[in-house]
Amino acid sequence: MSETPQGHQVVIVGAGFGGLEAIRRLKGSGARITVIDRRNHHLFQPLLYQAATATLAPSEIAWPIRHLFANRPDVTTILGEVVGVDPAKRVVKLEDGSEISYDTLILATGARHAYFGHDEWEAVAPGLKSLEDAVKLRRRILLAFEWAERETDPARREALLTFVIIGGGPTGVEMAGTIAELAHVTLKNDYRHIDPSKARIVLIEAGPRLLPAFPEDLSAYAEKSLGSLGVEVMLGQAVSSCDMSGVVYDGKHLAAATLVWAAGVAASPAAQWLGAPADRAGRVIVEQDLTVPGHPEIFVIGDTALSKAPDGSPVPGIAPAAKQQGSHVADTIRARLKGNTEPRPFRYKHAGNLATIGKKLAVIDFGWIKLRGALAWWIWGIAHIFFLIGVRNRLSVALNWLWIHTTGQRSALLITQGRSAAATSKTKRSRADNAP
């Protein structure tokens, strides 16, 4: 190393779970840390769908990055969009033309929506990766009921009260169950001309079962539980078209005003920035120590990286895995600053898979034990509250969940952003007119 440990510059791109864990573990290392993110907040993504379905307020699952490290003089926060990396010059390039130098670089830039060659679907079937996505989706869901309340044509009203979720992974299952509870319980008495409990919630999955990462019996339980909530589950039926009139799957058209995409993700363009080998999803194929081939000073972690678990399977793109990788990379950097440059292979330890379906309905796979139902739901809730940042947020989320569990009512039923309801009625007419 050409610099002293006190002058070593670590640049971390992305303040997700992996990036934050790396910063935390580097405390006291003597390195200078610069964290770059295009948003000013860290987002607790596992609960993002609850912000989209009016269960939690956005402020309950996000925290300003600067505030998190206000007492860390070794950490500098930059709000900016990274557009490239020059490994030869060891600089990160920002959208405004500026460059940030690094001695060690950690890319934790996450993933984005993948529409499998149909990017035009994003406008009508938005995904869920950011707070902006959640607020926009909450707006679409709640406005669908408002528009339906004023619609006089039965076919158009039915389309407005049809919600389609595409993709049967954890996000799709969680969204379907929560929208069903929102329509059938929370809003059932709020309208005079429509019955929200008659809303259709349709979950479409191209594969043979829901939650493919879970054992088959838990997948079957999830399907049965969604059915009990009134969700129509369509398995083995791929979507071939999405537009303002609805969705086409298995050759059939379903008129729907609200589509939600939960079918796939692609890595950030980090592999393109580096000219590094990548898999079909764009994830950088990293070495065993999470470095980029030929560049031991560059680490890639989280959804951006393709690394292998001890059994040879890919490390899943979940928060616990990103945190483990962030911790490993930080420990490697600390070792290097002390003169130990031996490679340190990453060893992923899988803690289990968790997914909630609805109130008192969840599935957990710990490998050595499988849980379902109310007990799994309570464990899921406690685990998520534990990993939230700050006592205030933990108490707020816990009280919100307790209130919803007791009364069925949600406190975040707010239509925000965009144009007024009067202005958006024209959009509603356009959507409904396209429905058969």
XYZ file of C-alpha atoms in Angstrom:
436
model
C 0.000 0.000 0.000
C 1.359 3.364 -0.986
C -0.421 5.318 1.738
C -0.446 5.061 5.476
C -3.532 3.503 7.063
C -4.580 6.959 8.292
C -4.664 8.261 4.735
C -6.285 5.264 3.097
C -9.422 6.313 1.195
C -12.319 3.840 1.103
C -15.172 4.782 -1.229
C -18.479 2.962 -0.800
C -21.092 3.347 -3.522
C -24.508 2.531 -2.120
C -25.891 2.967 1.404
C -27.925 -0.221 1.506
C -27.524 -3.027 4.009
C -24.082 -4.078 2.755
C -22.711 -0.556 2.502
C -23.887 0.438 5.974
C -22.482 -2.713 7.533
C -19.096 -2.049 5.935
C -19.074 1.506 7.318
C -20.025 0.262 10.761
C -17.273 -2.382 10.804
C -14.627 0.062 9.577
C -15.056 2.306 12.604
C -11.694 2.904 14.246
C -9.732 1.430 11.334
C -8.027 4.746 10.533
C -9.392 4.749 6.991
C -11.194 7.752 5.529
C -14.585 6.674 4.239
C -16.680 8.338 1.567
C -20.175 6.964 0.970
C -21.940 7.930 -2.258
C -25.639 7.378 -2.872
C -28.113 8.873 -5.313
C -30.620 9.211 -2.469
C -30.075 10.825 0.892
C -31.547 7.942 2.879
C -31.016 4.320 3.771
C -34.112 2.251 3.011
C -35.305 -0.832 4.881
C -36.421 -2.613 1.709
C -37.998 -5.701 3.336
C -40.867 -3.489 4.515
C -41.139 -1.324 1.409
C -44.288 -3.110 0.271
C -45.962 -2.000 3.518
C -45.356 1.636 2.609
C -46.888 0.912 -0.807
C -50.020 -0.557 0.763
C -50.661 2.171 3.376
C -49.520 0.036 6.325
C -46.474 2.128 7.243
C -45.433 5.692 6.520
C -42.269 6.095 4.409
C -40.500 7.855 7.286
C -40.812 4.697 9.383
C -38.622 2.623 7.068
C -35.998 5.158 5.922
C -33.265 7.159 7.649
C -31.105 10.087 6.414
C -27.589 8.788 5.715
C -25.914 11.922 7.084
C -27.792 11.572 10.358
C -26.699 7.953 10.739
C -23.040 9.002 10.634
C -23.243 12.447 12.204
C -20.914 11.272 14.980
C -18.427 9.620 12.622
C -15.866 12.273 11.521
C -14.151 9.593 9.419
C -17.258 9.312 7.184
C -18.108 11.782 4.409
C -21.483 11.509 2.681
C -21.993 12.563 -0.936
C -25.384 12.781 -2.622
C -24.676 11.941 -6.240
C -25.284 9.590 -9.152
C -22.356 7.345 -10.078
C -22.076 6.819 -13.835
C -18.747 5.038 -14.118
C -15.512 3.803 -12.603
C -11.975 4.179 -13.956
C -9.966 1.363 -12.345
C -6.727 2.586 -13.944
C -7.020 6.048 -12.369
C -8.824 4.688 -9.311
C -11.641 7.189 -9.510
C -15.425 7.018 -9.346
C -17.179 9.231 -11.901
C -20.292 11.175 -10.959
C -23.066 12.439 -13.203
C -22.088 16.067 -12.633
C -18.636 15.404 -14.121
C -16.748 15.260 -10.829
C -14.490 12.384 -9.796
C -13.862 10.802 -6.386
C -10.512 9.104 -5.812
C -10.239 5.830 -3.922
C -7.631 3.399 -2.662
C -10.265 0.759 -1.989
C -13.679 0.724 -3.648
C -16.802 -1.095 -2.466
C -19.654 -1.275 -4.956
C -22.946 -2.009 -3.203
C -25.243 -0.525 -5.802
C -28.138 -2.974 -5.541
C -30.586 -4.021 -8.227
C -33.279 -2.555 -10.436
C -36.438 -3.868 -12.087
C -36.050 -6.369 -14.947
C -38.807 -6.644 -17.535
C -37.123 -9.306 -19.679
C -36.830 -7.161 -22.768
C -40.129 -5.331 -22.284
C -39.018 -2.128 -20.590
C -42.121 -0.390 -21.947
C -44.151 -2.337 -19.359
C -42.618 -0.327 -16.522
C -44.942 2.636 -17.122
C -48.056 0.502 -16.554
C -46.656 -2.208 -14.252
C -44.266 -0.435 -11.855
C -41.939 -2.362 -9.585
C -40.991 -1.677 -5.995
C -37.379 -0.715 -5.241
C -37.486 2.807 -3.786
C -39.570 5.096 -1.592
C -40.644 6.923 -4.728
C -41.924 3.621 -6.136
C -43.830 2.904 -2.923
C -45.512 6.319 -2.771
C -46.494 6.179 -6.451
C -47.862 2.664 -6.077
C -49.816 3.596 -2.947
C -51.278 6.478 -4.933
C -52.314 4.170 -7.790
C -53.931 1.651 -5.459
C -55.915 4.200 -3.465
C -56.937 6.210 -6.539
C -58.329 3.047 -8.128
C -60.940 2.899 -5.370
C -61.654 6.624 -5.672
C -62.185 6.367 -9.415
C -64.337 3.254 -9.040
C -66.559 5.081 -6.515
C -67.534 7.577 -9.256
C -67.640 5.149 -12.195
C -71.115 4.270 -13.508
C -70.137 1.721 -16.153
C -70.011 -1.785 -14.558
C -67.222 -3.078 -16.814
C -65.035 -0.067 -16.181
C -65.698 -0.239 -12.449
C -64.711 -3.906 -12.413
C -61.441 -3.098 -14.174
C -60.693 -0.366 -11.646
C -61.278 -2.830 -8.795
C -58.967 -5.457 -10.275
C -55.388 -5.535 -9.002
C -52.804 -7.744 -10.688
C -49.453 -8.675 -9.150
C -46.977 -10.273 -11.540
C -44.455 -12.554 -9.866
C -44.865 -15.082 -7.069
C -41.719 -14.499 -5.035
C -41.774 -13.003 -1.519
C -42.544 -9.484 -2.771
C -45.415 -10.661 -4.947
C -46.897 -12.847 -2.215
C -46.595 -10.092 0.389
C -48.097 -7.467 -1.926
C -51.025 -9.697 -2.903
C -51.878 -10.566 0.679
C -51.644 -6.988 1.909
C -53.701 -5.519 -0.951
C -56.341 -8.183 -0.266
C -56.514 -7.183 3.412
C -56.578 -3.496 2.469
C -59.541 -4.006 0.135
C -61.465 -6.641 2.034
C -60.970 -5.336 5.581
C -59.571 -1.807 5.906
C -61.652 -0.101 3.195
C -64.796 -2.220 3.275
C -66.953 0.458 4.960
C -65.368 3.599 3.514
C -67.334 3.924 0.256
C -71.004 4.382 -0.605
C -71.274 3.248 -4.231
C -68.788 0.380 -4.358
C -68.013 -2.597 -2.161
C -64.195 -2.754 -1.826
C -64.465 -6.283 -0.470
C -65.525 -7.363 -3.981
C -62.189 -6.223 -5.441
C -60.234 -8.879 -7.358
C -56.607 -9.459 -6.455
C -54.859 -11.698 -8.989
C -51.332 -13.058 -8.508
C -49.721 -14.405 -11.687
C -46.614 -16.608 -11.541
C -44.941 -18.155 -14.585
C -43.399 -20.965 -12.542
C -45.119 -24.054 -11.139
C -45.351 -22.736 -7.560
C -45.094 -19.678 -5.359
C -41.983 -18.860 -3.294
C -39.602 -21.106 -5.283
C -36.789 -20.583 -2.744
C -38.931 -22.234 -0.047
C -39.715 -25.947 0.394
C -42.707 -27.177 -1.593
C -44.960 -27.671 1.434
C -44.466 -24.041 2.489
C -45.160 -22.897 -1.076
C -48.399 -24.889 -1.014
C -49.315 -23.328 2.337
C -48.702 -19.840 0.944
C -50.945 -20.567 -2.045
C -53.722 -21.901 0.192
C -53.404 -18.955 2.587
C -53.649 -16.420 -0.221
C -56.747 -18.206 -1.416
C -58.278 -17.816 2.034
C -57.667 -14.066 1.754
C -59.494 -13.937 -1.562
C -56.424 -13.794 -3.824
C -56.694 -15.594 -7.153
C -53.402 -17.406 -7.783
C -52.492 -18.251 -11.384
C -49.506 -20.623 -11.639
C -47.589 -21.710 -14.743
C -48.974 -18.803 -16.722
C -46.496 -16.299 -18.119
C -47.456 -12.713 -18.879
C -47.140 -11.812 -22.555
C -48.417 -8.224 -22.540
C -49.038 -5.317 -20.169
C -50.731 -2.055 -21.124
C -53.186 0.525 -19.791
C -56.118 -1.812 -20.399
C -54.697 -4.647 -18.317
C -52.615 -7.762 -18.765
C -52.477 -10.755 -21.099
C -51.402 -14.101 -19.625
C -51.752 -17.595 -21.036
C -53.446 -16.037 -24.057
C -56.182 -14.426 -21.934
C -56.771 -10.713 -21.406
C -57.674 -9.452 -17.942
C -58.914 -5.866 -17.677
C -57.184 -4.212 -14.735
C -56.304 -0.628 -13.848
C -53.530 -1.470 -11.380
C -50.595 -3.736 -12.234
C -47.640 -4.404 -9.927
C -44.377 -5.912 -11.201
C -42.629 -8.343 -8.849
C -41.290 -10.808 -11.400
C -37.611 -10.058 -11.675
C -34.642 -7.832 -10.988
C -31.375 -7.005 -12.714
C -28.158 -5.800 -11.142
C -26.980 -2.216 -11.400
C -24.602 -1.433 -14.318
C -21.518 -1.947 -12.124
C -20.200 -4.726 -14.371
C -20.347 -2.351 -17.354
C -18.496 0.334 -15.410
C -15.692 -2.109 -14.655
C -15.686 -4.150 -17.837
C -15.959 -7.149 -15.523
C -17.468 -10.589 -16.209
C -21.161 -10.805 -15.364
C -24.025 -13.284 -15.387
C -27.277 -12.922 -17.338
C -28.762 -10.698 -14.624
C -25.785 -8.329 -14.852
C -24.238 -9.355 -11.527
C -20.450 -9.102 -11.322
C -18.868 -12.549 -11.048
C -16.557 -11.930 -8.111
C -13.637 -13.869 -6.692
C -14.021 -15.887 -3.487
C -13.000 -12.850 -1.437
C -15.645 -10.682 -3.210
C -13.079 -8.754 -5.270
C -13.299 -8.103 -8.996
C -11.010 -10.373 -11.066
C -7.741 -8.542 -11.625
C -8.641 -5.758 -9.208
C -8.062 -6.735 -5.574
C -8.756 -3.141 -4.544
C -12.376 -3.313 -5.792
C -15.058 -5.244 -3.901
C -18.605 -5.888 -5.119
C -21.309 -6.967 -2.670
C -25.066 -7.408 -2.313
C -27.429 -7.683 -5.285
C -24.659 -6.391 -7.557
C -22.440 -9.450 -6.974
C -22.616 -13.114 -7.946
C -20.806 -15.024 -5.238
C -21.107 -18.652 -4.169
C -22.196 -20.179 -0.876
C -20.159 -23.114 0.536
C -22.469 -25.582 -1.243
C -21.797 -23.915 -4.595
C -25.186 -22.239 -4.908
C -25.408 -18.473 -5.530
C -25.603 -16.316 -2.430
C -29.200 -15.000 -2.356
C -29.932 -11.316 -2.834
C -31.325 -10.731 0.643
C -30.464 -8.278 3.407
C -28.676 -10.746 5.745
C -26.390 -11.841 2.901
C -25.504 -8.233 2.042
C -24.750 -7.503 5.690
C -22.470 -10.532 5.932
C -20.635 -9.441 2.792
C -20.257 -5.886 4.058
C -18.814 -7.191 7.316
C -16.428 -9.511 5.495
C -15.133 -6.780 3.207
C -14.611 -4.387 6.111
C -12.660 -7.023 8.036
C -10.546 -7.699 4.939
C -9.743 -4.004 4.578
C -8.805 -3.765 8.244
C -6.484 -6.763 7.833
C -4.850 -5.222 4.774
C -4.259 -1.944 6.592
C -2.370 -3.955 9.204
C -0.177 -5.519 6.538
C -2.038 -8.812 6.021
C -2.758 -9.055 2.295
C -3.644 -12.755 2.197
C -6.951 -13.464 0.400
C -9.838 -14.033 2.784
C -12.581 -16.184 1.181
C -16.147 -15.182 2.009
C -18.211 -17.851 3.770
C -21.941 -17.211 3.618
C -24.080 -18.527 6.470
C -27.721 -18.821 5.529
C -29.996 -17.857 8.439
C -33.244 -18.825 6.716
C -36.024 -17.505 4.499
C -39.026 -15.564 5.786
C -42.164 -14.336 4.026
C -45.410 -12.935 5.358
C -48.717 -13.584 3.642
C -51.232 -11.736 5.788
C -52.313 -11.230 9.376
C -51.199 -14.289 11.347
C -50.068 -15.895 8.096
C -46.374 -16.351 7.301
C -43.818 -19.010 6.391
C -40.287 -19.484 7.688
C -37.629 -21.924 6.522
C -34.661 -22.191 8.872
C -33.426 -25.360 7.179
C -33.504 -27.393 10.356
C -37.067 -26.326 11.104
C -40.020 -25.029 9.089
C -42.734 -22.832 10.544
C -46.040 -21.563 9.223
C -49.075 -19.680 10.464
C -49.356 -17.415 13.504
C -46.063 -18.411 15.157
C -44.154 -17.747 11.940
C -45.951 -14.407 11.608
C -44.918 -13.295 15.093
C -41.298 -14.368 14.527
C -41.272 -12.563 11.176
C -42.552 -9.367 12.831
C -40.124 -9.498 15.756
C -37.172 -10.130 13.416
C -38.033 -7.164 11.218
C -38.587 -4.823 14.157
C -35.230 -5.893 15.605
C -33.355 -4.950 12.424
C -34.946 -1.510 12.111
C -32.709 1.427 13.007
C -33.527 3.367 16.162
C -35.848 2.871 19.115
C -38.402 5.387 17.804
C -38.872 3.524 14.522
C -39.105 0.167 16.264
C -41.793 1.451 18.624
C -43.659 3.220 15.826
C -43.740 0.154 13.574
C -44.658 -2.158 16.458
C -47.553 0.106 17.512
C -48.752 0.410 13.907
C -48.778 -3.348 13.472
C -50.534 -3.837 16.806
C -53.209 -1.302 15.792
C -53.757 -2.959 12.410
C -53.783 -6.405 14.021
C -56.439 -5.258 16.524
C -58.651 -3.021 14.369
C -57.793 -3.837 10.749
C -57.321 -0.098 10.109
C -54.276 1.550 8.528
C -52.986 5.005 9.364
C -51.180 5.842 6.090
C -54.157 6.017 3.699
C -52.868 9.170 2.056
C -52.954 10.028 -1.643
C -49.920 12.247 -2.221
C -47.803 13.510 -5.126
C -48.943 13.945 -8.684
C -51.939 15.944 -9.816
C -55.213 16.541 -8.020
C -58.003 13.974 -8.064
C -59.942 16.165 -10.475
C -57.057 16.317 -12.923
C -56.297 12.620 -12.674
C -59.901 11.751 -13.493
C -58.935 12.267 -17.135
C -56.237 9.631 -16.729
C -58.797 7.325 -15.166
C -61.103 7.797 -18.135
C -58.237 6.972 -20.474
C -57.432 3.781 -18.604
C -61.049 2.715 -18.313
C -61.817 3.487 -21.961
C -59.075 1.052 -22.956
C -60.694 -1.705 -20.942
C -63.140 -3.989 -22.736
